[in-house]
Amino acid sequence: MTTPIGKTKTYQDLEFIRNIAGILERSLDVREIVNPIMDAMTTHLGMKHATITLLNRKTNDILIDASHGLTPQQAQRGRYKLGEGVTGQVIESGEAILIEKTSESPLFLNRTQRMSPSDSSFICVPIKTGRTVVGALSADRPYDQAADLQSCVFLMELVASLLAQSVRLRRSAQERGEKLQSENERLRAELKDRFRPSNIIGNSHEMQIVYDQVAQVSKSQTGVLIEGETGTGKELVAHAIHFNSDRADKPFIKAHCAALPENLIESELFGHVKGSFTGAHGDRKGRFQLADGGTLFLDEIGEIPPSIQIKLLRVLQEREFEPVGGTKTIKVNVRVVAATNRNLQDMVTEGTFREDLFYRLNVFPIWVPPLRKRKSDILQLADFFLERYSKQNNKNVRRLSSPVIDMLYSYHWPGNVRELENIMERGVVLAEGDALHPHHLPPTLQTADHVGSPKSGSLKDQVEVYEKDLIADALKSNRGNMAAAARNLETTQRIFGYKVHKYNINPKQYAG
């Protein structure tokens, strides 16, 4: 029987394979065994450089995982796709490739730039686990016409089969690492989103400052003073601070100081005992006691009467108080977050607010900007309220017409976000189609400049304004496509084109 060329098992070849098996017995970690194995290949096969490449099953990228004779920079350059170059074809086909002279093969890319100007021979064999190719083992040696390269291919295939288990474990470890890294990035993103409170809408620079301040103060026990005009969302900021704090699973109790009668505010905050005043038929816990362990939100703190301010100061400093009509001291662990739409500093100057209480409350101030200072958030807020009230009212109002958007941006918003919410709710109730139009908005927003209404208010002029609005809205919905816009309005392209020309509308401005 004739032995195939290159597969004669000489004593030296057997010693080489036994040496490789002995190295693999010491460890299954490719990173620990690669250098001893490559050294053995260099000694026995005359190889100069060698690499182990792994296939990323998710991206189909082929990267060098271990190398011998390459610098880190050279190894980083060894990136391939399936079917690309020698390595890519070997991993794609599962068959070994021998290139006797690299200078004569366009398949050899020399991406790692490992070759010197002198010619070389290159061998690449697949690493398989079962029928699955997981990577490749490649090596090069100086070109020698007398060299038995077929024998080298056979021995490298044996080495690759011995390496397969280690490579499989290495790839599994890499994939687990990638999964953990992906999970870590996801958790980081969630953490970032957590400190960009989901209950607050807006991406403006002004609101980002608020989010950053919420992130800074949430985990502390420090009291917070939230300042801002009425309707800016101060209570939402207080919620965000509480639910991102260590007290999140404890009570969040609210007290609107301006809504509490002066003769009852002390009882509401600190509680009372039976018989302490007319109508006190039993003991009653106040807001401070109800909020024990959690957060107490004192809204409109500037409205607290001077007679109560001194008692409030004591609670903030000593964490204790006596209920109305009681003598027993009650200790509480409460974080106080206060809010005001007034300038407390001016009230201190005027003598209507205690200076010591102001400094106790003003440890960490957060200013919530008015809507006119964060106009880039208006459209996002309007869309949010539009969707909310469309669902609540079982309507199909999905968008704002272009004139409505212009009106929202032009308005000065004295009532801030609360006013915008009310306007969107009103508009959804009045709307009959899928879009909100200027006539659905209250008169305060409908100025002649922004609605296009002439001051005369004649029927002809009003009809033209409405017609122009419909045409612009149709073009916007169809990205400037006049034919599609005409079909939506159930008219001909000729009539539609005439109207566009009449009202001097440029369809190209809606193309994006």
XYZ file of C-alpha atoms in Angstrom:
512
model
C 0.000 0.000 0.000
C 1.385 3.381 -0.940
C 1.486 6.013 1.836
C 0.135 9.430 0.669
C 2.801 12.107 0.128
C 3.287 14.358 3.169
C 1.605 11.997 5.654
C 4.577 9.747 6.514
C 4.611 9.551 10.305
C 8.300 9.847 11.077
C 9.644 9.591 14.582
C 10.235 13.360 14.675
C 6.637 14.051 13.621
C 5.313 11.777 16.367
C 7.540 13.507 18.908
C 6.190 16.866 17.728
C 2.542 15.759 18.122
C 3.315 14.222 21.539
C 4.892 17.508 22.577
C 1.774 19.449 21.476
C -0.487 17.032 23.401
C 1.666 17.478 26.505
C 1.330 21.269 26.269
C -2.458 20.984 25.986
C -2.561 18.759 29.075
C -1.145 21.611 31.150
C -3.944 24.059 30.316
C -6.967 24.539 28.107
C -6.516 28.320 28.023
C -5.391 29.296 24.520
C -3.609 32.361 25.861
C -1.419 30.175 28.099
C -0.550 27.503 25.545
C -0.209 29.538 22.361
C 3.434 30.503 22.820
C 4.690 26.961 23.692
C 2.741 25.534 20.746
C 4.006 28.206 18.364
C 7.558 27.641 19.607
C 7.195 23.923 18.881
C 5.841 24.689 15.392
C 8.715 27.075 14.740
C 11.251 24.466 15.818
C 9.774 21.469 14.022
C 8.143 23.041 10.961
C 10.412 26.026 10.449
C 7.535 28.483 10.831
C 8.334 32.175 11.359
C 4.925 33.621 12.266
C 1.727 31.918 13.429
C -1.772 33.043 14.394
C -4.990 31.652 15.806
C -8.047 33.477 14.501
C -11.589 33.152 15.868
C -14.917 33.662 14.127
C -17.426 35.929 15.877
C -20.731 34.192 15.257
C -22.734 37.353 15.855
C -20.891 39.704 13.499
C -19.104 37.187 11.212
C -15.879 39.098 11.887
C -12.659 37.084 12.027
C -10.073 38.427 14.475
C -6.627 37.307 15.591
C -6.963 35.973 19.135
C -3.388 34.751 19.656
C -0.209 35.196 17.677
C 3.491 34.346 17.594
C 6.075 36.622 16.006
C 3.653 39.541 15.479
C 3.594 42.881 17.263
C 0.309 43.932 18.941
C -0.193 46.507 16.176
C 0.253 43.847 13.477
C -2.179 41.517 15.250
C -4.802 44.263 15.447
C -4.648 44.692 11.671
C -5.596 41.053 11.149
C -9.354 41.494 10.692
C -11.307 39.628 8.013
C -14.814 38.856 6.884
C -16.039 35.402 5.864
C -14.645 34.575 2.430
C -12.109 37.406 2.558
C -8.489 36.492 1.915
C -6.967 33.122 2.754
C -8.192 33.077 6.349
C -11.730 34.102 5.398
C -11.977 31.401 2.729
C -10.579 28.675 5.009
C -13.125 29.456 7.752
C -15.954 29.756 5.234
C -15.137 26.510 3.383
C -13.662 24.456 6.217
C -10.791 23.387 3.919
C -7.061 24.014 4.340
C -5.234 26.280 1.876
C -1.527 26.101 1.008
C 0.171 28.988 -0.814
C 3.664 28.002 -1.884
C 4.722 31.533 -2.934
C 2.784 34.422 -1.425
C 4.076 36.841 -4.055
C 2.234 34.903 -6.746
C -1.157 34.656 -4.987
C -3.735 37.481 -5.057
C -5.588 35.579 -2.336
C -2.886 36.389 0.200
C -3.677 39.874 1.558
C -0.739 40.281 3.985
C -3.016 42.485 6.071
C -0.829 42.096 9.153
C 2.197 43.149 7.051
C 4.147 40.285 8.567
C 6.023 39.376 5.381
C 9.452 40.706 4.530
C 10.297 41.532 0.920
C 11.676 37.979 0.478
C 9.098 35.386 -0.607
C 7.304 33.093 1.847
C 5.022 30.076 1.964
C 1.720 30.360 3.834
C -0.493 27.630 5.321
C -3.923 28.092 6.851
C -6.026 25.228 8.264
C -9.496 25.291 9.861
C -10.121 24.661 13.547
C -13.305 22.615 13.905
C -15.467 21.319 16.714
C -17.497 18.587 15.077
C -18.535 20.007 11.709
C -18.509 23.605 12.888
C -15.556 25.823 12.000
C -14.717 28.033 14.981
C -11.476 29.549 13.734
C -8.235 28.944 11.866
C -4.577 28.199 12.539
C -2.169 29.837 10.108
C 1.606 30.059 9.776
C 4.244 31.140 7.306
C 7.839 30.143 6.635
C 10.543 31.350 4.244
C 10.051 29.929 0.768
C 12.074 26.745 0.139
C 11.537 24.861 -3.077
C 12.689 21.617 -1.427
C 10.407 21.910 1.603
C 7.752 19.231 2.143
C 4.822 21.645 2.585
C 2.166 18.936 2.291
C 3.609 17.325 5.403
C 3.423 20.706 7.139
C -0.256 21.013 6.180
C -0.992 17.558 7.586
C 0.801 18.270 10.879
C -0.901 21.663 11.259
C -4.286 19.977 10.722
C -3.415 17.600 13.574
C -2.415 20.535 15.778
C -5.665 22.343 14.867
C -7.720 19.285 15.846
C -5.898 19.114 19.181
C -6.448 22.838 19.699
C -10.163 22.668 18.874
C -11.360 22.112 22.445
C -9.256 24.991 23.786
C -10.400 27.295 20.984
C -14.038 26.369 21.578
C -13.683 27.203 25.267
C -11.889 30.425 24.397
C -14.637 31.487 21.990
C -17.309 30.646 24.557
C -15.447 32.763 27.111
C -15.244 35.638 24.610
C -18.958 35.431 23.858
C -19.776 35.391 27.573
C -17.519 38.410 27.991
C -19.260 40.226 25.141
C -22.629 39.359 26.654
C -21.532 40.662 30.049
C -20.162 43.821 28.449
C -23.413 44.324 26.570
C -25.371 43.772 29.773
C -23.095 46.202 31.587
C -23.660 48.841 28.899
C -27.403 48.222 29.075
C -27.395 48.648 32.852
C -25.337 51.819 32.522
C -27.832 53.158 30.009
C -30.694 52.250 32.341
C -28.906 53.981 35.193
C -28.455 57.072 33.057
C -32.132 56.972 32.075
C -33.015 56.487 35.702
C -31.399 59.791 36.512
C -33.115 61.403 33.559
C -36.493 60.960 35.228
C -39.026 59.297 32.956
C -41.828 61.356 34.487
C -40.323 64.571 33.110
C -40.421 65.416 29.401
C -37.699 67.488 27.752
C -34.196 67.287 26.300
C -33.241 70.961 26.390
C -29.992 72.155 27.921
C -31.930 73.836 30.724
C -33.686 70.596 31.665
C -30.453 68.613 31.435
C -29.111 70.818 34.222
C -32.156 69.865 36.303
C -31.601 66.145 35.570
C -27.953 66.424 36.594
C -28.920 68.121 39.858
C -31.508 65.426 40.582
C -28.816 62.790 40.010
C -26.421 64.589 42.358
C -28.814 65.053 45.266
C -31.095 61.992 45.092
C -28.913 59.548 47.019
C -28.088 62.027 49.777
C -30.222 62.905 52.778
C -29.977 66.635 52.061
C -33.070 68.794 51.962
C -33.927 70.368 48.603
C -35.592 73.651 47.688
C -37.205 73.593 44.233
C -37.805 77.040 42.793
C -39.776 77.988 39.710
C -42.917 79.583 38.379
C -46.341 78.013 38.770
C -46.927 75.162 36.307
C -43.266 74.383 35.568
C -43.361 70.877 37.082
C -41.794 71.340 40.515
C -43.780 68.436 41.959
C -42.486 66.128 39.207
C -38.934 67.049 40.177
C -39.756 66.250 43.814
C -41.120 62.858 42.716
C -37.945 62.201 40.729
C -35.750 62.988 43.741
C -37.758 60.669 45.985
C -38.055 57.719 43.609
C -34.338 57.839 42.755
C -33.344 57.953 46.427
C -32.780 55.268 49.056
C -36.233 56.184 50.386
C -38.004 55.160 47.177
C -39.926 52.324 48.870
C -41.018 54.601 51.727
C -43.921 57.104 51.755
C -43.978 60.210 49.577
C -46.356 62.605 51.331
C -47.478 65.931 49.865
C -48.664 69.048 51.636
C -49.811 72.058 49.627
C -49.180 74.846 52.105
C -51.183 77.462 50.187
C -54.271 75.216 50.173
C -54.254 74.562 53.939
C -56.264 76.979 56.110
C -54.032 78.903 58.505
C -55.919 77.641 61.561
C -55.464 74.012 60.450
C -51.992 73.990 58.916
C -50.267 73.169 62.222
C -52.549 70.190 62.769
C -52.127 69.026 59.167
C -48.345 69.072 59.428
C -47.780 67.884 62.993
C -51.028 66.116 63.916
C -53.127 66.574 67.038
C -54.371 64.699 70.060
C -57.965 64.120 71.059
C -59.623 67.185 72.541
C -56.881 69.618 71.537
C -59.456 71.838 69.813
C -63.116 71.841 68.845
C -63.738 68.977 66.472
C -60.634 66.979 67.509
C -62.556 63.806 68.346
C -59.502 61.575 68.236
C -55.725 61.460 67.776
C -54.600 62.219 64.246
C -51.188 61.803 62.656
C -49.793 64.786 60.769
C -47.932 64.777 57.439
C -44.530 64.575 59.126
C -45.487 61.422 61.005
C -47.081 59.876 57.908
C -43.881 60.536 55.951
C -41.602 58.939 58.572
C -38.771 57.127 56.762
C -39.715 58.742 53.467
C -40.061 62.175 51.879
C -42.353 65.085 52.713
C -43.005 67.486 49.846
C -43.986 70.942 51.064
C -45.376 72.798 48.060
C -45.617 76.600 48.149
C -43.503 76.761 51.298
C -43.557 80.561 51.100
C -47.221 80.547 52.164
C -46.548 79.079 55.621
C -47.511 81.631 58.298
C -44.744 82.978 60.579
C -46.289 81.256 63.597
C -45.657 77.848 62.038
C -42.223 78.626 60.622
C -40.447 78.322 63.991
C -41.967 74.874 64.608
C -41.018 73.774 61.125
C -37.442 74.946 61.730
C -37.258 72.815 64.865
C -38.392 69.703 62.992
C -35.788 70.272 60.286
C -33.007 70.754 62.851
C -33.955 68.337 65.644
C -36.135 65.815 63.782
C -38.739 65.992 66.540
C -41.992 67.789 67.376
C -45.086 67.661 69.596
C -48.544 67.307 68.023
C -51.094 70.023 68.646
C -52.360 69.705 72.220
C -49.859 66.984 73.061
C -46.832 66.839 75.371
C -45.159 63.689 74.062
C -42.236 64.380 71.730
C -42.354 62.424 68.474
C -39.127 61.735 66.592
C -39.220 61.308 62.819
C -36.765 60.523 60.033
C -38.101 62.606 57.166
C -36.434 64.185 54.169
C -38.063 67.508 53.354
C -38.275 68.681 49.752
C -39.838 72.123 49.540
C -41.026 74.106 46.531
C -41.956 77.716 45.960
C -42.904 80.076 43.146
C -41.952 83.070 45.263
C -38.568 84.689 45.904
C -37.877 83.597 49.472
C -34.775 85.791 49.633
C -36.971 88.856 49.055
C -39.430 87.605 51.666
C -36.559 87.323 54.155
C -35.623 90.938 53.403
C -39.252 91.980 53.852
C -39.435 90.106 57.182
C -42.219 87.744 56.094
C -40.043 84.612 56.033
C -37.561 83.543 58.700
C -33.958 83.855 57.603
C -32.816 80.794 59.594
C -35.591 78.671 58.049
C -34.669 79.893 54.578
C -31.045 78.810 54.981
C -32.160 75.478 56.415
C -34.365 74.835 53.387
C -31.966 76.258 50.793
C -29.177 73.687 51.265
C -29.528 72.373 47.699
C -31.621 74.638 45.440
C -32.939 73.453 42.068
C -34.414 75.967 39.657
C -36.986 74.621 37.205
C -37.006 76.858 34.099
C -40.246 78.287 32.708
C -41.465 76.926 29.383
C -40.485 80.104 27.525
C -36.855 79.384 28.520
C -36.948 75.843 27.122
C -38.786 76.296 23.837
C -36.982 73.365 22.230
C -39.061 71.106 24.525
C -42.441 72.534 23.487
C -43.058 70.187 20.555
C -42.042 67.105 22.533
C -44.333 68.099 25.405
C -47.200 68.890 23.023
C -46.871 65.489 21.314
C -46.834 63.775 24.707
C -50.039 65.492 25.856
C -51.625 64.976 22.433
C -51.088 61.219 22.677
C -52.243 61.080 26.306
C -55.542 62.888 25.780
C -56.242 61.205 22.452
C -56.184 57.868 24.274
C -58.236 59.178 27.188
C -60.903 60.575 24.855
C -60.819 57.689 22.340
C -59.765 60.059 19.571
C -57.368 59.546 16.659
C -55.615 62.924 16.867
C -52.011 62.081 16.026
C -50.285 65.270 14.922
C -50.090 69.042 14.978
C -50.539 71.109 11.827
C -47.687 73.426 10.816
C -49.533 76.642 11.807
C -50.245 75.143 15.247
C -46.564 74.391 15.733
C -45.693 77.973 14.784
C -48.259 79.273 17.254
C -46.943 77.095 20.084
C -43.398 78.332 19.512
C -44.489 81.972 19.306
C -46.582 82.037 22.475
C -45.025 83.306 25.730
C -46.606 80.630 28.014
C -47.382 82.475 31.253
C -48.945 79.277 32.627
C -45.961 77.147 31.585
C -46.296 73.362 31.070
C -49.628 73.225 32.881
C -51.095 75.715 30.412
C -49.722 73.729 27.457
C -51.283 70.557 28.841
C -54.680 72.233 29.217
C -54.507 73.624 25.670
C -53.668 70.205 24.231
C -56.525 68.571 26.142
C -58.956 71.221 24.885
C -57.679 70.842 21.317
C -58.120 67.058 21.347
C -61.709 67.413 22.558
C -62.514 69.884 19.749
C -60.617 68.103 16.964
C -62.581 65.989 14.503
C -59.826 64.629 12.244
C -56.345 63.294 12.890
C -54.660 66.704 13.250
C -54.893 69.735 15.489
C -55.529 73.005 13.617
C -55.364 76.656 14.753
C -59.132 76.933 15.235
C -58.894 74.175 17.862
C -56.708 76.378 20.057
C -57.964 79.047 22.479
C -58.138 82.699 21.369
C -55.081 83.626 23.465
C -52.873 81.808 20.950
C -54.688 82.857 17.788
C -52.964 86.099 16.833
C -53.333 87.493 13.321
C -49.583 87.264 12.708
C -49.306 83.557 13.417
C -52.656 82.171 12.369
C -52.740 84.204 9.179
C -56.159 85.645 10.033
C -56.733 89.129 8.662
C -58.114 91.672 11.104
C -61.225 92.200 8.948
C -62.338 88.613 9.575
C -64.492 88.393 6.411
C -65.880 84.988 5.429
C -63.834 84.942 2.201
C -60.610 85.715 4.017
C -61.274 83.168 6.750
C -62.029 80.449 4.178
C -58.761 81.207 2.378
C -56.830 80.951 5.640
C -58.421 77.599 6.377
C -57.791 76.376 2.811
C -54.156 77.410 2.954
C -53.791 75.598 6.278
C -55.272 72.392 4.821
C -52.959 72.497 1.786
C -49.852 73.093 3.902
C -50.858 70.310 6.263
C -51.440 67.870 3.390
C -48.013 68.688 1.914
C -46.411 68.193 5.287
C -48.093 64.803 5.732
C -46.870 63.675 2.305
C -43.351 65.164 2.520
C -43.999 67.712 -0.224
C -45.464 65.192 -2.702
C -48.153 67.232 -4.487
C -49.831 64.244 -6.161
C -50.232 62.396 -2.859
C -51.385 65.580 -1.112
C -54.019 66.162 -3.800
C -55.313 62.601 -3.391
C -55.556 63.102 0.378
C -57.711 66.178 -0.150
C -59.725 64.355 -2.832
C -59.013 66.949 -5.520
C -57.182 66.987 -8.848
C -53.486 67.753 -9.200
C -54.382 70.697 -11.470
C -56.628 72.351 -8.875
C -54.185 71.555 -6.105
C -51.309 73.067 -8.118
C -53.383 76.181 -8.778
C -54.042 76.614 -5.047
C -50.392 76.081 -4.179
C -49.456 78.804 -6.660
C -52.246 81.091 -5.412
C -51.127 80.943 -1.798
C -47.416 81.045 -2.706
C -46.681 77.739 -0.925
C -43.335 76.072 -1.612
C -43.806 72.273 -1.534
C -40.023 71.729 -1.322
C -39.956 73.086 2.224
C -41.982 70.041 3.321
C -39.868 67.477 1.460
C -37.801 66.566 4.529
